[in-house]
CSV table of C-alpha atoms in Angstrom, one decimal:
chain,number,residue,atom,x,y,z
D,859,MET,CA,194.0,131.5,-4.2
D,860,SER,CA,194.8,134.1,-6.9
D,861,LEU,CA,193.5,137.6,-6.5
D,862,SER,CA,191.1,139.1,-9.0
D,863,ASP,CA,192.2,142.2,-10.9
D,864,ASN,CA,189.8,144.4,-8.9
D,865,MET,CA,191.4,143.1,-5.6
D,866,LYS,CA,194.9,143.7,-7.0
D,867,GLY,CA,193.8,147.2,-8.0
D,868,ALA,CA,192.4,147.9,-4.5
D,869,ILE,CA,195.6,146.7,-2.9
D,870,LEU,CA,197.7,148.9,-5.2
D,871,MET,CA,195.5,152.0,-4.6
D,872,SER,CA,195.7,151.4,-0.9
D,873,GLY,CA,199.5,151.0,-1.2
D,874,SER,CA,199.7,154.2,-3.2
D,875,MET,CA,197.8,156.1,-0.5
D,876,ALA,CA,200.0,154.6,2.2
D,877,GLY,CA,203.1,155.6,0.3
D,878,PHE,CA,202.0,159.2,0.0
D,879,THR,CA,200.8,159.4,3.6
D,880,PHE,CA,204.1,157.9,5.0
D,881,ASN,CA,205.9,160.5,2.9
D,882,ASP,CA,203.8,163.2,4.6
D,883,VAL,CA,204.7,161.9,8.0
D,884,CYS,CA,208.4,162.0,7.1
D,885,MET,CA,208.2,165.5,5.9
D,886,LYS,CA,206.2,166.7,8.9
D,887,ALA,CA,208.8,165.0,11.1
D,888,LEU,CA,211.4,167.4,9.6
D,889,ALA,CA,209.4,170.5,10.5
D,890,GLY,CA,211.6,172.6,12.8
D,891,ASP,CA,214.8,170.7,11.8
D,892,LEU,CA,215.0,171.9,8.1
D,893,PRO,CA,213.4,174.8,6.3
D,894,LEU,CA,210.6,173.7,4.0
D,895,SER,CA,212.4,174.7,0.8
D,896,GLN,CA,215.6,172.8,1.8
D,897,ALA,CA,213.7,169.7,2.7
D,898,VAL,CA,211.6,169.6,-0.5
D,899,PHE,CA,214.7,170.3,-2.6
D,900,LEU,CA,216.8,167.5,-1.0
D,901,ARG,CA,213.9,165.0,-1.2
D,902,GLY,CA,213.3,166.0,-4.8
D,903,ILE,CA,216.8,165.1,-5.9
D,904,ILE,CA,216.3,161.5,-4.7
D,905,THR,CA,212.7,161.3,-6.0
D,906,CYS,CA,213.7,162.5,-9.5
D,907,ALA,CA,216.5,159.9,-9.7
D,908,LEU,CA,214.1,157.1,-8.7
D,909,LEU,CA,211.3,158.2,-11.0
D,910,TYR,CA,213.7,158.6,-14.0
D,911,GLY,CA,215.1,155.1,-13.3
D,912,LEU,CA,211.6,153.6,-13.1
D,913,GLY,CA,210.5,155.4,-16.3
D,914,VAL,CA,213.5,154.1,-18.2
D,915,ALA,CA,213.1,150.6,-16.9
D,916,LEU,CA,209.4,150.5,-17.9
D,917,GLY,CA,210.2,152.2,-21.3
D,918,ALA,CA,207.6,154.8,-20.3
D,919,MET,CA,209.8,157.9,-20.4
D,920,ASN,CA,209.2,159.9,-23.6
D,921,PHE,CA,210.0,163.6,-24.0
D,922,LYS,CA,209.0,163.9,-27.7
D,923,LEU,CA,205.8,165.8,-27.0
D,924,GLY,CA,204.1,168.4,-29.1
D,925,ARG,CA,203.9,172.1,-28.1
D,926,ARG,CA,200.4,171.7,-26.8
D,927,GLU,CA,201.3,168.8,-24.6
D,928,TRP,CA,204.4,170.5,-23.3
D,929,THR,CA,202.3,173.6,-22.4
D,930,LEU,CA,199.9,171.4,-20.5
D,931,VAL,CA,202.7,169.4,-18.8
D,932,ILE,CA,204.3,172.7,-17.6
D,933,LEU,CA,201.0,174.2,-16.4
D,934,ARG,CA,200.4,171.0,-14.5
D,935,SER,CA,203.9,171.2,-13.0
D,936,ILE,CA,203.3,174.8,-11.8
D,937,ALA,CA,200.0,173.7,-10.2
D,938,GLU,CA,201.8,170.7,-8.6
D,939,ALA,CA,204.5,173.0,-7.2
D,940,GLY,CA,201.9,175.4,-5.8
D,941,ALA,CA,200.0,172.5,-4.2
D,942,THR,CA,203.2,171.1,-2.7
D,943,TYR,CA,204.0,174.4,-1.1
D,944,CYS,CA,200.6,175.0,0.3
D,945,PHE,CA,200.0,171.5,1.4
D,946,LEU,CA,203.4,171.1,3.2
D,947,THR,CA,203.0,174.5,4.8
D,948,ALA,CA,199.7,173.4,6.2
D,949,LEU,CA,201.1,170.0,7.2
D,950,PHE,CA,204.0,171.5,9.1
D,951,ASN,CA,201.5,173.5,11.2
D,952,MET,CA,198.4,171.3,11.5
D,953,PRO,CA,197.5,167.8,12.5
D,954,ILE,CA,198.2,165.5,9.6
D,955,ALA,CA,194.7,163.9,9.8
D,956,ASN,CA,193.0,167.4,9.5
D,957,VAL,CA,195.0,168.3,6.4
D,958,THR,CA,194.4,164.9,4.8
D,959,ALA,CA,190.7,165.1,5.6
D,960,VAL,CA,190.4,168.5,3.8
D,961,LEU,CA,192.1,166.9,0.7
D,962,GLN,CA,189.4,164.2,0.6
D,963,VAL,CA,187.1,166.8,-1.0
D,964,LEU,CA,189.2,166.6,-4.2
D,965,PRO,CA,186.9,164.2,-6.2
D,966,LEU,CA,184.1,166.6,-5.5
D,967,THR,CA,186.0,169.8,-6.5
D,968,VAL,CA,187.3,168.2,-9.6
D,969,THR,CA,183.8,167.1,-10.7
D,970,LEU,CA,182.5,170.6,-10.0
D,971,ALA,CA,185.3,172.3,-11.8
D,972,ALA,CA,185.0,170.0,-14.8
D,973,TRP,CA,181.3,171.0,-15.0
D,974,VAL,CA,182.0,174.7,-14.7
D,975,PHE,CA,185.1,175.0,-17.0
D,976,ILE,CA,185.0,172.2,-19.5
D,977,SER,CA,181.2,171.5,-19.6
D,978,GLU,CA,181.3,168.0,-18.4
D,979,PRO,CA,177.7,166.8,-17.4
D,980,LEU,CA,176.7,167.1,-13.8
D,981,GLY,CA,173.3,166.0,-12.5
D,982,TRP,CA,171.5,167.3,-9.5
D,983,ARG,CA,172.3,164.3,-7.4
D,984,ARG,CA,176.1,164.8,-7.7
D,985,LEU,CA,175.7,168.5,-7.3
D,986,THR,CA,173.9,168.0,-4.1
D,987,ALA,CA,176.6,165.6,-3.0
D,988,ILE,CA,179.2,168.2,-3.8
D,989,LEU,CA,177.4,170.8,-1.7
D,990,GLY,CA,177.2,168.3,1.2
D,991,GLY,CA,180.9,167.7,0.9
D,992,PHE,CA,181.6,171.4,1.2
D,993,VAL,CA,179.6,171.4,4.4
D,994,GLY,CA,181.8,168.6,5.6
D,995,VAL,CA,184.9,170.7,4.8
D,996,LEU,CA,183.5,173.6,6.9
D,997,LEU,CA,183.1,171.2,9.8
D,998,ILE,CA,186.8,170.1,9.4
D,999,ILE,CA,188.3,173.6,9.3
D,1000,GLN,CA,185.7,175.1,11.6
D,1001,PRO,CA,185.9,178.8,10.5
D,1002,GLY,CA,185.6,181.0,13.5
D,1003,GLY,CA,186.4,178.2,15.9
D,1004,ASP,CA,189.4,177.7,18.1
D,1005,GLY,CA,190.9,175.2,15.7
D,1006,PHE,CA,190.8,177.6,12.7
D,1007,SER,CA,194.0,179.3,11.6
D,1008,VAL,CA,195.7,180.7,8.5
D,1009,TRP,CA,197.1,177.2,8.0
D,1010,SER,CA,193.6,175.9,7.2
D,1011,ILE,CA,193.5,178.4,4.4
D,1012,TYR,CA,196.7,177.0,3.0
D,1013,ALA,CA,195.1,173.5,3.0
D,1014,LEU,CA,192.1,174.9,1.0
D,1015,ILE,CA,194.4,176.7,-1.5
D,1016,ALA,CA,196.2,173.3,-2.0
D,1017,VAL,CA,192.9,171.9,-2.9
D,1018,VAL,CA,192.4,174.6,-5.5
D,1019,PHE,CA,195.9,173.9,-7.0
D,1020,ILE,CA,195.3,170.2,-7.2
D,1021,THR,CA,191.9,170.7,-8.7
D,1022,PHE,CA,193.5,172.9,-11.4
D,1023,ARG,CA,196.2,170.2,-11.9
D,1024,ASP,CA,193.6,167.4,-12.4
D,1025,LEU,CA,191.6,169.5,-14.9
D,1026,ILE,CA,194.8,170.0,-16.9
D,1027,VAL,CA,195.3,166.2,-16.9
D,1028,ARG,CA,191.8,165.8,-18.4
D,1029,LYS,CA,192.9,167.9,-21.4
D,1030,MET,CA,196.1,165.9,-22.0
D,1031,SER,CA,196.3,163.4,-24.8
D,1032,PRO,CA,195.9,159.8,-23.6
D,1033,THR,CA,199.2,159.0,-25.4
D,1034,THR,CA,201.2,161.3,-23.1
D,1035,PRO,CA,203.2,159.0,-20.8
D,1036,SER,CA,202.2,159.3,-17.1
D,1037,MET,CA,205.8,158.7,-16.1
D,1038,THR,CA,207.0,161.6,-18.2
D,1039,VAL,CA,204.4,163.9,-16.6
D,1040,ALA,CA,205.3,162.7,-13.1
D,1041,PHE,CA,209.0,163.1,-13.7
D,1042,VAL,CA,208.7,166.6,-15.2
D,1043,ALA,CA,206.5,167.7,-12.3
D,1044,ALA,CA,209.0,166.3,-9.7
D,1045,ALA,CA,211.9,168.0,-11.5
D,1046,PHE,CA,210.1,171.3,-11.7
D,1047,ILE,CA,209.3,171.2,-8.0
D,1048,THR,CA,212.8,170.3,-7.1
D,1049,LEU,CA,214.3,173.1,-9.2
D,1050,SER,CA,211.7,175.6,-7.8
D,1051,PHE,CA,212.3,174.8,-4.2
D,1052,GLY,CA,216.0,174.6,-4.8
D,1053,ALA,CA,215.9,178.2,-6.1
D,1054,ALA,CA,213.7,179.2,-3.1
D,1055,SER,CA,216.2,177.6,-0.7
D,1056,ALA,CA,218.9,179.9,-1.9
D,1057,GLY,CA,217.1,182.7,-0.1
D,1058,VAL,CA,217.0,181.0,3.3
D,1059,GLU,CA,219.7,179.9,5.7
D,1060,TRP,CA,220.2,176.1,5.4
D,1061,ALA,CA,220.0,174.1,8.5
D,1062,PRO,CA,222.7,171.5,9.3
D,1063,ILE,CA,221.9,168.1,7.8
D,1064,THR,CA,222.2,165.4,10.4
D,1065,PRO,CA,222.4,161.7,9.8
D,1066,SER,CA,218.8,161.4,11.1
D,1067,SER,CA,217.6,164.1,8.7
D,1068,VAL,CA,219.3,162.2,5.8
D,1069,LEU,CA,217.5,159.0,6.8
D,1070,VAL,CA,214.1,160.7,7.1
D,1071,LEU,CA,214.6,162.5,3.7
D,1072,CYS,CA,215.6,159.2,2.0
D,1073,ALA,CA,212.6,157.5,3.6
D,1074,ALA,CA,210.3,160.3,2.3
D,1075,ALA,CA,211.7,160.0,-1.2
D,1076,VAL,CA,211.2,156.2,-1.2
D,1077,PHE,CA,207.7,156.5,0.1
D,1078,VAL,CA,206.6,159.2,-2.4
D,1079,PHE,CA,208.2,157.1,-5.2
D,1080,MET,CA,206.2,154.1,-4.0
D,1081,GLY,CA,203.1,156.2,-4.2
D,1082,TYR,CA,203.8,157.2,-7.8
D,1083,LEU,CA,204.8,153.6,-8.7
D,1084,PHE,CA,201.6,152.0,-7.3
D,1085,ALA,CA,199.5,154.9,-8.8
D,1086,VAL,CA,200.9,154.0,-12.3
D,1087,MET,CA,200.4,150.2,-11.7
D,1088,VAL,CA,196.8,150.6,-10.5
D,1089,MET,CA,195.7,152.1,-13.8
D,1090,ARG,CA,196.6,148.8,-15.5
D,1091,VAL,CA,194.4,146.4,-13.5
D,1092,GLY,CA,190.8,146.2,-12.5
D,1093,ASN,CA,187.8,148.5,-12.9
D,1094,ILE,CA,188.5,152.0,-11.8
D,1095,GLY,CA,185.0,152.4,-10.5
D,1096,PHE,CA,185.7,149.6,-8.0
D,1097,ILE,CA,189.2,150.8,-7.2
D,1098,ALA,CA,188.8,154.6,-6.9
D,1099,PRO,CA,187.0,154.5,-3.4
D,1100,PHE,CA,190.1,152.9,-1.9
D,1101,ARG,CA,191.9,156.3,-2.3
D,1102,TYR,CA,190.1,157.2,1.0
D,1103,THR,CA,192.3,154.7,2.8
D,1104,GLY,CA,194.8,157.6,2.9
D,1105,LEU,CA,192.7,159.2,5.6
D,1106,VAL,CA,192.8,156.0,7.7
D,1107,TRP,CA,196.6,156.0,7.4
D,1108,ALA,CA,196.7,159.7,8.4
D,1109,LEU,CA,194.6,159.0,11.5
D,1110,ILE,CA,196.7,156.1,12.7
D,1111,LEU,CA,200.1,157.7,11.9
D,1112,GLY,CA,199.0,161.0,13.4
D,1113,LEU,CA,198.2,159.3,16.7
D,1114,VAL,CA,201.2,157.0,16.8
D,1115,VAL,CA,203.9,159.4,15.6
D,1116,PHE,CA,202.7,162.8,16.7
D,1117,GLY,CA,200.1,162.1,19.4
D,1118,GLU,CA,197.4,163.9,17.3
D,1119,TRP,CA,193.7,163.0,17.3
D,1120,PRO,CA,191.0,165.1,15.6
D,1121,ASP,CA,188.0,166.4,17.5
D,1122,SER,CA,184.5,165.1,17.0
D,1123,LEU,CA,183.5,167.9,14.5
D,1124,THR,CA,186.5,167.0,12.3
D,1125,PHE,CA,185.5,163.3,12.4
D,1126,ILE,CA,181.9,164.2,11.4
D,1127,GLY,CA,183.1,166.5,8.6
D,1128,ALA,CA,185.5,163.9,7.3
D,1129,GLY,CA,182.8,161.3,7.3
D,1130,ILE,CA,180.5,163.6,5.3
D,1131,VAL,CA,183.2,164.4,2.8
D,1132,VAL,CA,184.1,160.7,2.3
D,1133,ALA,CA,180.4,159.7,2.0
D,1134,MET,CA,179.7,162.4,-0.6
D,1135,GLY,CA,182.8,161.5,-2.5
D,1136,MET,CA,182.0,157.8,-2.7
D,1137,PHE,CA,178.4,158.7,-3.8
D,1138,THR,CA,179.8,160.9,-6.5
D,1139,LEU,CA,182.2,158.1,-7.7
D,1140,PHE,CA,179.2,155.7,-7.7
D,1141,ARG,CA,177.1,158.0,-9.8
D,1142,GLU,CA,180.0,158.5,-12.3
D,1143,ARG,CA,180.3,154.7,-12.5
D,1144,GLN,CA,176.6,154.4,-13.2
D,1145,MET,CA,176.8,157.1,-15.9
D,1146,ALA,CA,179.7,155.4,-17.6
D,1147,ARG,CA,177.8,152.1,-17.8
D,1148,ARG,CA,174.8,153.8,-19.3
D,1149,GLN,CA,177.0,155.5,-22.0
D,1150,ALA,CA,178.7,152.2,-22.7
């Protein structure tokens, strides 16, 4: 039996989230073995090669962009680099499920920021859902509790960077190739962390470290590949909620690989964030239908 386009899209979205989460596991496994800047730089070299090869193979790599588009691409790359640093810093020091749960608030923060900064419409129902999502985030990070630390702040700052990144994407021309944007961001991150690594003492690179770095690069490449493919099939309103499968992967891998399991408040908070995010996606889908 052949799969519908929506089911193909759901599988690709779930695969993309799995790729990114497995990459996170590999990077977290390197904590204590390699400095952050060294690990990201080495992973980036492999990732850039894979992305460039994919872009050329698909005929989707085009660097002939106007000045406005290049400005947006560079700003997005800066935001991506900031998000990478803050997210991985939090990841190296927090349970992977907790960090991933905080990032599930992104659909809500992007919707709110689009309303504030670029005047996209936002009704009271979605605004209420956003406020509810923020309550969920507070339950996850538990300010003032035993589980709260400076690393929780890094996770929240990563959300700010990614929100800014996604707002920039909304201002880009639809003709700007996604593969070009992804490759430039990967190259910028690689060069930035390569420069940062010059100021730290490099750790010895063992065969096991090489294997983990290669696996991380392949997984993040898979995440990018499936993310590009998913935009070509199915209805995005049906597919988008499957991005929350990343949290399921984080829970499973956190337990299996690191022996981590979130407390009950984190579970409640994550449930609230996911529920509010799915409601927001549902409302956006309804609005798009009405406008159509």
